[in-house]
Amino acid sequence: MTSSGGIPINTDSSPTVVLELIYRLKIKDVMTSELHLAGPSDTMRSIQKIMKENSITGVPVVDNGRLIGIISVDDIINALDLGYIDDRAQDHMSRNIIVLEDDMPLSFGITYFDKYKYGRFPVLNKDNKLVGIVTSRDISSALLVELNKEMEQLEQRIRAQNPPLPVSHMHREYIVRKFDFENAGKASTEIKKILKNKELDRKTIRRIAVAAYELEMNQVKHSDGGRIIFLFEEDRVEITAVDTGPGIPDINLALQEGYSTANDWIRSLGFGAGMGLPNVRRVSDEFNIASDLQNGTTAKSIIFLTIQQEEE
Amino acid sequence: MKVTSVMTPLKANIAVDVDGYEDIEFEDIIACDLMSDVLVVDKEDFLLVTSLTSDQVARTSDIVGAVAIMLVNGKTPQPKLKELAKESGIPILTTPLGCFEACYALGQLQKGER
């Protein structure tokens, strides 16, 4: 809690948008104007009925349009407990009422909730006429609605600043599962299909497809599973293979042609010649790989498009 | 060389038929049972001669741009291989010849073409 104005919100670390909102919004923006009122001679029982029917916890008592008291659910409980539920409201209502004014900033209302520990405050206008009632729930939902509006505006502003990616940009992600030979290669086949529609030259498409396929097969054969991320941009294609483990103990060894840790049944499928990573490096213009035994392996193959397209 | 032109000399049958396979021509021949090794090859439009019958044969062929697959030793493609080959538009032929005999026969045909 900060000392400035006694608002029970940390004004140092709260997002400015929230602070702006509680100063900008007025009590009348968050209050409920639909009132359920009682008269001074109404019985406590009839007020309990109003509460039950409308799912509310406080009923203002009004005489000739003037607020004279309030009955809360606590008063009703006491009435039931002490046996005066059939008494009139004016005999048991709270008369010493703290009210809010409809033109006050919301921050003021929040301070009141913190200061007086009441569940609700009646709201008067400048003519001292009862115009609404506000609960902490009203404040929460109003803030949520307003935050939502702010978010929408923010999103619109971001959209306006960053127009949608042109068609020449593309991003796809494929999930690869350990030992799922049934679907092994599916991601790469799809990537190749996408590239075919891009009218690139065959050699480039093939290099990208080979890089994707080798990386994908590596994930199926050796990793605990991962993702193949395909990024198509104007001048390049990036294939990134991210897995969750178990990591490569010696990357230099894994990059040696012919080095393989594949088992017999992987070999029976035609793989595991120890050519995978060296082959990815061979077809890539840029190739990076990082691996450790805690976080798994990330390998990225970049293939530039401009040079090949100019050669066409 | 047309795929169909090697069928009689190799006593081959068509196991997976794709639209217009009669017109498919190959430029080169790669004989290999290791798909890892096929992925290292730089050639395109080749006939892949192999005794492997798993679906990865079709995946690999599609990735590297093989135009047809020849299975040796009278092997027949597994159902998944059939399905994938069909999808990728790559025909599969089967020959009763062994790998060496099939390659020798293909080599003779290639020589005759040149």
Short mmCIF file of C-alpha atoms in Angstrom, two decimals:
data_model
loop_
_atom_site.label_atom_id
_atom_site.label_comp_id
_atom_site.label_asym_id
_atom_site.label_seq_id
_atom_site.Cartn_x
_atom_site.Cartn_y
_atom_site.Cartn_z
CA MET A 1 0.00 0.00 0.00
CA THR A 2 1.28 3.45 -0.77
CA SER A 3 0.71 6.62 1.14
CA SER A 4 -0.38 8.70 -1.84
CA GLY A 5 -4.12 9.11 -1.37
CA GLY A 6 -4.32 5.85 0.53
CA ILE A 7 -5.29 3.77 -2.47
CA PRO A 8 -4.93 0.10 -1.53
CA ILE A 9 -3.07 -0.56 -4.77
CA ASN A 10 0.67 -0.49 -5.18
CA THR A 11 1.05 2.62 -7.30
CA ASP A 12 4.71 1.87 -7.99
CA SER A 13 4.40 -1.53 -9.58
CA SER A 14 0.85 -1.55 -10.97
CA PRO A 15 0.62 -1.17 -14.72
CA THR A 16 0.00 2.47 -15.59
CA VAL A 17 -3.09 1.49 -17.53
CA VAL A 18 -4.77 0.29 -14.31
CA LEU A 19 -3.81 3.44 -12.44
CA GLU A 20 -5.01 5.61 -15.30
CA LEU A 21 -8.30 3.75 -15.25
CA ILE A 22 -9.00 4.17 -11.55
CA TYR A 23 -8.36 7.90 -11.82
CA ARG A 24 -10.18 8.35 -15.11
CA LEU A 25 -13.29 6.33 -14.27
CA LYS A 26 -15.90 7.88 -12.03
CA ILE A 27 -18.10 6.20 -9.48
CA LYS A 28 -21.06 6.61 -11.82
CA ASP A 29 -19.18 4.58 -14.46
CA VAL A 30 -18.97 1.52 -12.22
CA MET A 31 -22.06 1.76 -9.98
CA THR A 32 -25.28 -0.17 -10.38
CA SER A 33 -28.15 2.22 -11.15
CA GLU A 34 -30.77 -0.46 -10.97
CA LEU A 35 -31.77 -0.12 -7.33
CA HIS A 36 -33.79 -2.35 -5.05
CA LEU A 37 -35.11 -0.09 -2.35
CA ALA A 38 -37.14 -0.42 0.83
CA GLY A 39 -39.29 2.01 2.78
CA PRO A 40 -38.80 2.77 6.51
CA SER A 41 -41.90 0.81 7.52
CA ASP A 42 -41.06 -2.28 5.42
CA THR A 43 -40.36 -5.32 7.59
CA MET A 44 -36.93 -6.86 7.85
CA ARG A 45 -38.48 -10.04 6.45
CA SER A 46 -39.67 -8.29 3.30
CA ILE A 47 -36.18 -6.82 2.88
CA GLN A 48 -34.67 -10.29 3.27
CA LYS A 49 -36.97 -11.38 0.45
CA ILE A 50 -35.71 -8.53 -1.76
CA MET A 51 -32.13 -9.61 -1.09
CA LYS A 52 -32.86 -13.24 -1.87
CA GLU A 53 -34.77 -12.51 -5.07
CA ASN A 54 -32.18 -10.13 -6.44
CA SER A 55 -29.05 -11.81 -5.09
CA ILE A 56 -27.91 -8.66 -3.30
CA THR A 57 -26.47 -8.08 0.15
CA GLY A 58 -27.65 -4.57 0.96
CA VAL A 59 -30.86 -2.60 0.53
CA PRO A 60 -31.02 1.21 0.91
CA VAL A 61 -33.94 2.54 2.88
CA VAL A 62 -35.50 5.59 1.25
CA ASP A 63 -38.07 8.04 2.50
CA ASN A 64 -39.58 10.40 -0.08
CA GLY A 65 -36.60 9.86 -2.39
CA ARG A 66 -34.18 10.64 0.41
CA LEU A 67 -31.70 8.05 1.67
CA ILE A 68 -32.22 7.54 5.38
CA GLY A 69 -30.54 4.21 6.07
CA ILE A 70 -29.33 0.88 4.81
CA ILE A 71 -30.05 -2.73 5.73
CA SER A 72 -27.25 -5.20 5.10
CA VAL A 73 -27.34 -8.97 5.11
CA ASP A 74 -25.65 -8.81 8.54
CA ASP A 75 -28.62 -6.88 9.89
CA ILE A 76 -30.92 -9.60 8.55
CA ILE A 77 -28.84 -12.34 10.19
CA ASN A 78 -29.00 -10.48 13.50
CA ALA A 79 -32.75 -10.05 13.11
CA LEU A 80 -33.19 -13.78 12.55
CA ASP A 81 -30.87 -14.59 15.40
CA LEU A 82 -32.45 -12.25 17.88
CA GLY A 83 -36.02 -12.75 16.73
CA TYR A 84 -37.02 -9.37 15.35
CA ILE A 85 -37.29 -10.29 11.67
CA ASP A 86 -40.85 -8.92 11.58
CA ASP A 87 -39.81 -5.51 12.91
CA ARG A 88 -39.72 -2.47 10.66
CA ALA A 89 -36.58 -1.44 8.83
CA GLN A 90 -36.43 1.99 10.46
CA ASP A 91 -35.92 0.36 13.85
CA HIS A 92 -32.78 -1.56 12.92
CA MET A 93 -31.20 0.05 9.87
CA SER A 94 -27.79 1.69 9.94
CA ARG A 95 -28.39 5.41 9.94
CA ASN A 96 -24.84 6.51 10.00
CA ILE A 97 -24.24 5.91 6.32
CA ILE A 98 -21.06 6.54 4.39
CA VAL A 99 -21.94 7.56 0.86
CA LEU A 100 -20.01 8.20 -2.33
CA GLU A 101 -20.76 10.91 -4.86
CA ASP A 102 -21.30 9.93 -8.44
CA ASP A 103 -18.70 12.37 -9.77
CA MET A 104 -15.88 11.12 -7.54
CA PRO A 105 -13.05 9.27 -9.23
CA LEU A 106 -13.04 5.51 -8.82
CA SER A 107 -9.76 5.75 -6.87
CA PHE A 108 -11.73 7.51 -4.13
CA GLY A 109 -14.24 4.67 -3.99
CA ILE A 110 -11.47 2.08 -3.72
CA THR A 111 -10.01 4.05 -0.80
CA TYR A 112 -13.43 4.00 0.91
CA PHE A 113 -13.72 0.23 0.56
CA ASP A 114 -10.35 -0.12 2.20
CA LYS A 115 -11.06 2.42 4.92
CA TYR A 116 -14.59 1.49 6.02
CA LYS A 117 -14.76 -2.25 5.29
CA TYR A 118 -18.36 -2.02 4.11
CA GLY A 119 -19.53 -4.31 1.35
CA ARG A 120 -21.37 -1.54 -0.50
CA PHE A 121 -21.77 2.21 -0.64
CA PRO A 122 -24.85 4.12 -1.72
CA VAL A 123 -24.09 6.75 -4.38
CA LEU A 124 -25.65 10.22 -4.32
CA ASN A 125 -25.63 12.86 -7.01
CA LYS A 126 -24.87 16.50 -6.33
CA ASP A 127 -28.54 17.08 -5.40
CA ASN A 128 -28.14 14.45 -2.66
CA LYS A 129 -30.46 12.12 -4.49
CA LEU A 130 -29.75 8.37 -4.37
CA VAL A 131 -28.69 7.37 -7.89
CA GLY A 132 -26.90 4.06 -7.40
CA ILE A 133 -25.06 1.60 -5.26
CA VAL A 134 -21.54 0.29 -5.67
CA THR A 135 -20.01 -2.97 -4.44
CA SER A 136 -16.41 -4.17 -4.81
CA ARG A 137 -17.73 -6.63 -7.32
CA ASP A 138 -19.07 -3.74 -9.44
CA ILE A 139 -15.60 -2.23 -9.39
CA SER A 140 -13.88 -5.47 -10.39
CA SER A 141 -16.21 -6.14 -13.29
CA ALA A 142 -16.09 -2.53 -14.49
CA LEU A 143 -12.29 -2.63 -14.41
CA LEU A 144 -12.27 -5.88 -16.35
CA VAL A 145 -14.58 -4.44 -19.01
CA GLU A 146 -12.46 -1.30 -19.26
CA LEU A 147 -9.20 -3.27 -19.37
CA ASN A 148 -10.70 -5.33 -22.15
CA LYS A 149 -11.48 -2.14 -24.09
CA GLU A 150 -7.94 -0.90 -23.49
CA MET A 151 -6.54 -4.20 -24.75
CA GLU A 152 -8.65 -4.02 -27.89
CA GLN A 153 -7.45 -0.50 -28.59
CA LEU A 154 -3.88 -1.58 -27.94
CA GLU A 155 -4.26 -4.51 -30.32
CA GLN A 156 -5.71 -2.24 -32.97
CA ARG A 157 -2.83 0.18 -32.56
CA ILE A 158 -0.32 -2.67 -32.86
CA ARG A 159 -2.11 -3.97 -35.96
CA ALA A 160 -1.99 -0.50 -37.48
CA GLN A 161 1.72 -0.23 -36.75
CA ASN A 162 2.54 -3.73 -38.00
CA PRO A 163 0.55 -4.56 -41.11
CA PRO A 164 0.01 -8.30 -41.64
CA LEU A 165 2.96 -10.20 -43.04
CA PRO A 166 3.04 -10.24 -46.81
CA VAL A 167 2.30 -13.53 -48.54
CA SER A 168 6.02 -14.06 -49.01
CA HIS A 169 6.34 -14.64 -45.27
CA MET A 170 5.24 -17.88 -43.77
CA HIS A 171 5.58 -19.69 -40.49
CA ARG A 172 4.67 -23.28 -39.70
CA GLU A 173 5.32 -25.54 -36.78
CA TYR A 174 5.16 -29.30 -36.74
CA ILE A 175 5.19 -31.60 -33.73
CA VAL A 176 7.53 -34.56 -34.03
CA ARG A 177 7.17 -37.57 -31.72
CA LYS A 178 9.81 -40.01 -30.61
CA PHE A 179 9.86 -43.26 -32.64
CA ASP A 180 6.73 -42.25 -34.55
CA PHE A 181 7.90 -43.77 -37.83
CA GLU A 182 4.29 -43.87 -38.98
CA ASN A 183 4.36 -40.09 -39.44
CA ALA A 184 8.10 -39.57 -39.77
CA GLY A 185 8.80 -37.29 -42.70
CA LYS A 186 5.30 -35.87 -42.83
CA ALA A 187 6.42 -32.37 -41.81
CA SER A 188 9.14 -32.33 -44.45
CA THR A 189 6.75 -33.59 -47.12
CA GLU A 190 4.38 -30.74 -46.26
CA ILE A 191 7.20 -28.21 -46.28
CA LYS A 192 8.21 -29.44 -49.72
CA LYS A 193 4.62 -29.07 -50.94
CA ILE A 194 4.52 -25.47 -49.69
CA LEU A 195 7.81 -24.72 -51.42
CA LYS A 196 6.62 -26.21 -54.71
CA ASN A 197 3.82 -23.64 -54.75
CA LYS A 198 6.37 -20.86 -54.24
CA GLU A 199 7.92 -21.45 -57.64
CA LEU A 200 11.46 -21.77 -56.38
CA ASP A 201 14.02 -23.63 -58.41
CA ARG A 202 14.12 -27.39 -57.87
CA LYS A 203 17.62 -27.48 -56.44
CA THR A 204 16.77 -25.03 -53.67
CA ILE A 205 13.53 -26.82 -52.84
CA ARG A 206 15.44 -30.06 -52.65
CA ARG A 207 18.12 -28.66 -50.36
CA ILE A 208 15.48 -27.28 -47.99
CA ALA A 209 13.50 -30.52 -48.11
CA VAL A 210 16.60 -32.61 -47.39
CA ALA A 211 17.56 -30.38 -44.44
CA ALA A 212 14.03 -30.59 -43.03
CA TYR A 213 13.82 -34.34 -43.55
CA GLU A 214 17.18 -35.11 -41.96
CA LEU A 215 16.36 -32.93 -38.97
CA GLU A 216 12.90 -34.42 -38.66
CA MET A 217 14.18 -38.00 -38.89
CA ASN A 218 16.82 -37.19 -36.29
CA GLN A 219 14.10 -36.08 -33.90
CA VAL A 220 12.10 -39.26 -34.53
CA LYS A 221 15.13 -41.51 -34.13
CA HIS A 222 17.15 -39.84 -31.40
CA SER A 223 15.16 -37.26 -29.45
CA ASP A 224 12.38 -37.46 -26.88
CA GLY A 225 10.29 -35.51 -29.38
CA GLY A 226 10.29 -31.93 -30.53
CA ARG A 227 9.19 -29.42 -33.10
CA ILE A 228 10.19 -28.54 -36.62
CA ILE A 229 9.74 -24.84 -37.25
CA PHE A 230 9.57 -23.69 -40.84
CA LEU A 231 10.07 -20.02 -41.59
CA PHE A 232 9.79 -18.69 -45.10
CA GLU A 233 10.95 -15.16 -45.78
CA GLU A 234 11.68 -13.15 -48.85
CA ASP A 235 15.34 -14.01 -48.97
CA ARG A 236 15.62 -17.21 -46.98
CA VAL A 237 14.12 -20.32 -45.53
CA GLU A 238 14.91 -21.34 -41.99
CA ILE A 239 14.30 -24.81 -40.65
CA THR A 240 14.71 -25.02 -36.91
CA ALA A 241 14.55 -28.31 -35.05
CA VAL A 242 13.99 -27.99 -31.32
CA ASP A 243 13.78 -31.03 -29.13
CA THR A 244 13.41 -31.62 -25.42
CA GLY A 245 16.25 -34.03 -24.98
CA PRO A 246 18.23 -36.07 -24.26
CA GLY A 247 20.92 -33.92 -25.89
CA ILE A 248 24.02 -34.82 -27.84
CA PRO A 249 27.02 -35.53 -25.59
CA ASP A 250 29.59 -34.71 -28.29
CA ILE A 251 28.40 -32.50 -31.15
CA ASN A 252 31.67 -32.67 -33.04
CA LEU A 253 31.43 -36.43 -33.11
CA ALA A 254 27.80 -36.25 -34.28
CA LEU A 255 28.87 -33.97 -37.11
CA GLN A 256 31.39 -36.52 -38.38
CA GLU A 257 30.23 -38.41 -41.44
CA GLY A 258 29.55 -42.02 -40.61
CA TYR A 259 29.24 -41.56 -36.87
CA SER A 260 25.97 -43.05 -35.74
CA THR A 261 24.25 -44.05 -32.55
CA ALA A 262 21.25 -45.57 -34.32
CA ASN A 263 20.16 -49.05 -33.32
CA ASP A 264 19.47 -52.02 -35.57
CA TRP A 265 15.81 -51.47 -36.08
CA ILE A 266 16.36 -47.87 -37.10
CA ARG A 267 18.90 -49.21 -39.60
CA SER A 268 16.32 -51.72 -40.81
CA LEU A 269 14.23 -48.73 -41.89
CA GLY A 270 17.09 -47.48 -44.03
CA PHE A 271 18.44 -44.89 -41.62
CA GLY A 272 21.30 -44.53 -39.23
CA ALA A 273 24.18 -44.34 -41.70
CA GLY A 274 25.60 -41.49 -39.67
CA MET A 275 25.05 -38.99 -42.45
CA GLY A 276 22.19 -36.96 -41.01
CA LEU A 277 23.77 -33.87 -39.43
CA PRO A 278 26.72 -33.65 -41.88
CA ASN A 279 24.16 -33.76 -44.68
CA VAL A 280 22.09 -30.94 -43.15
CA ARG A 281 25.26 -28.89 -42.90
CA ARG A 282 26.15 -29.75 -46.49
CA VAL A 283 22.84 -28.51 -47.96
CA SER A 284 22.60 -25.42 -45.71
CA ASP A 285 24.06 -21.98 -46.34
CA GLU A 286 24.23 -21.54 -42.61
CA PHE A 287 23.97 -24.24 -40.02
CA ASN A 288 23.99 -23.94 -36.23
CA ILE A 289 23.56 -26.57 -33.62
CA ALA A 290 23.54 -26.31 -29.86
CA SER A 291 22.93 -29.15 -27.50
CA ASP A 292 23.27 -29.98 -23.88
CA LEU A 293 22.16 -32.85 -21.75
CA GLN A 294 19.72 -30.70 -19.74
CA ASN A 295 17.85 -28.79 -22.43
CA GLY A 296 18.11 -30.95 -25.50
CA THR A 297 19.12 -29.93 -28.99
CA THR A 298 18.34 -26.98 -31.24
CA ALA A 299 19.55 -27.13 -34.80
CA LYS A 300 18.93 -24.43 -37.40
CA SER A 301 19.45 -24.63 -41.12
CA ILE A 302 19.28 -21.48 -43.21
CA ILE A 303 19.06 -21.56 -46.97
CA PHE A 304 19.16 -18.27 -48.87
CA LEU A 305 16.83 -17.80 -51.79
CA THR A 306 17.99 -14.69 -53.64
CA ILE A 307 21.09 -16.09 -55.29
CA GLN A 308 19.30 -19.12 -56.66
CA GLN A 309 16.43 -17.02 -57.92
CA GLU A 310 18.78 -14.65 -59.74
CA GLU A 311 20.45 -17.59 -61.42
CA GLU A 312 17.13 -18.73 -62.79
CA MET B 1 15.16 -43.39 -70.30
CA LYS B 2 11.51 -44.25 -69.95
CA VAL B 3 10.48 -46.20 -66.89
CA THR B 4 8.40 -48.51 -69.07
CA SER B 5 11.39 -49.36 -71.27
CA VAL B 6 13.17 -51.21 -68.45
CA MET B 7 10.22 -53.38 -67.51
CA THR B 8 10.73 -56.19 -70.04
CA PRO B 9 14.53 -56.49 -69.68
CA LEU B 10 14.17 -56.58 -65.88
CA LYS B 11 11.06 -58.80 -65.96
CA ALA B 12 9.48 -56.12 -63.81
CA ASN B 13 5.87 -55.61 -62.86
CA ILE B 14 4.16 -52.44 -61.85
CA ALA B 15 3.23 -52.56 -58.16
CA VAL B 16 2.08 -48.97 -57.74
CA ASP B 17 0.58 -47.37 -60.73
CA VAL B 18 0.32 -43.59 -60.90
CA ASP B 19 -1.30 -41.40 -63.51
CA GLY B 20 0.88 -41.02 -66.58
CA TYR B 21 3.64 -43.34 -65.35
CA GLU B 22 4.12 -44.53 -68.92
CA ASP B 23 5.63 -41.15 -69.77
CA ILE B 24 7.93 -40.86 -66.77
CA GLU B 25 11.59 -40.73 -67.70
CA PHE B 26 14.64 -41.00 -65.47
CA GLU B 27 18.05 -39.43 -66.02
CA ASP B 28 20.07 -41.57 -63.66
CA ILE B 29 20.01 -44.61 -61.42
CA ILE B 30 20.77 -44.82 -57.73
CA ALA B 31 20.94 -48.25 -56.11
CA CYS B 32 20.85 -48.12 -52.36
CA ASP B 33 19.21 -49.71 -49.34
CA LEU B 34 20.19 -46.92 -47.01
CA MET B 35 17.86 -43.98 -47.29
CA SER B 36 20.43 -41.92 -45.38
CA ASP B 37 22.78 -42.39 -48.30
CA VAL B 38 20.10 -41.55 -50.85
CA LEU B 39 19.59 -38.22 -49.09
CA VAL B 40 23.22 -37.34 -49.74
CA VAL B 41 22.94 -37.87 -53.47
CA ASP B 42 22.82 -34.70 -55.56
CA LYS B 43 21.17 -36.20 -58.59
CA GLU B 44 17.56 -35.59 -59.54
CA ASP B 45 15.02 -37.41 -61.65
CA PHE B 46 16.56 -40.77 -60.91
CA LEU B 47 15.29 -44.30 -60.60
CA LEU B 48 15.81 -45.59 -57.07
CA VAL B 49 16.74 -49.26 -56.96
CA THR B 50 16.32 -50.71 -53.48
CA SER B 51 15.33 -53.75 -51.49
CA LEU B 52 13.86 -51.67 -48.69
CA THR B 53 10.05 -51.76 -48.66
CA SER B 54 9.15 -49.39 -45.82
CA ASP B 55 7.17 -46.19 -46.32
CA GLN B 56 10.33 -44.13 -45.83
CA VAL B 57 11.36 -45.20 -49.33
CA ALA B 58 8.53 -43.06 -50.72
CA ARG B 59 9.21 -40.19 -48.30
CA THR B 60 12.87 -40.13 -49.23
CA SER B 61 12.11 -40.39 -52.95
CA ASP B 62 9.72 -37.49 -52.71
CA ILE B 63 12.21 -35.35 -50.77
CA VAL B 64 15.11 -35.90 -53.14
CA GLY B 65 13.08 -36.00 -56.35
CA ALA B 66 13.36 -39.63 -57.44
CA VAL B 67 10.85 -40.25 -60.23
CA ALA B 68 10.35 -44.00 -59.79
CA ILE B 69 11.21 -46.85 -57.43
CA MET B 70 12.41 -50.33 -58.41
CA LEU B 71 12.16 -52.98 -55.71
CA VAL B 72 14.56 -55.88 -56.23
CA ASN B 73 14.55 -59.55 -55.16
CA GLY B 74 10.84 -59.83 -55.99
CA LYS B 75 9.88 -57.74 -52.98
CA THR B 76 6.49 -56.11 -52.80
CA PRO B 77 5.86 -52.74 -51.21
CA GLN B 78 4.27 -52.55 -47.76
CA PRO B 79 0.75 -51.08 -47.76
CA LYS B 80 1.91 -47.76 -46.28
CA LEU B 81 4.63 -47.49 -48.93
CA LYS B 82 2.02 -48.10 -51.63
CA GLU B 83 -0.22 -45.42 -50.22
CA LEU B 84 2.53 -42.83 -49.88
CA ALA B 85 3.99 -43.54 -53.32
CA LYS B 86 0.55 -43.08 -54.84
CA GLU B 87 0.14 -39.80 -52.96
CA SER B 88 3.53 -38.55 -54.10
CA GLY B 89 2.96 -39.64 -57.70
CA ILE B 90 5.95 -42.00 -57.71
CA PRO B 91 5.38 -45.40 -59.42
CA ILE B 92 6.84 -48.57 -57.91
CA LEU B 93 8.09 -51.46 -60.01
CA THR B 94 9.16 -54.86 -58.70
CA THR B 95 11.71 -57.14 -60.32
CA PRO B 96 12.54 -60.73 -59.39
CA LEU B 97 16.20 -59.95 -60.12
CA GLY B 98 18.68 -59.38 -57.32
CA CYS B 99 20.19 -55.97 -56.79
CA PHE B 100 23.39 -56.66 -58.72
CA GLU B 101 21.61 -58.33 -61.65
CA ALA B 102 19.05 -55.56 -61.82
CA CYS B 103 21.78 -52.92 -61.77
CA TYR B 104 23.81 -54.78 -64.38
CA ALA B 105 20.79 -54.98 -66.68
CA LEU B 106 20.04 -51.30 -66.12
CA GLY B 107 23.68 -50.46 -66.85
CA GLN B 108 23.53 -52.33 -70.15
CA LEU B 109 20.38 -50.45 -71.10
CA GLN B 110 22.01 -47.15 -70.20
CA LYS B 111 25.04 -48.01 -72.32
CA GLY B 112 22.76 -48.82 -75.24
CA GLU B 113 21.11 -45.42 -74.91
CA ARG B 114 24.36 -43.50 -75.11
#
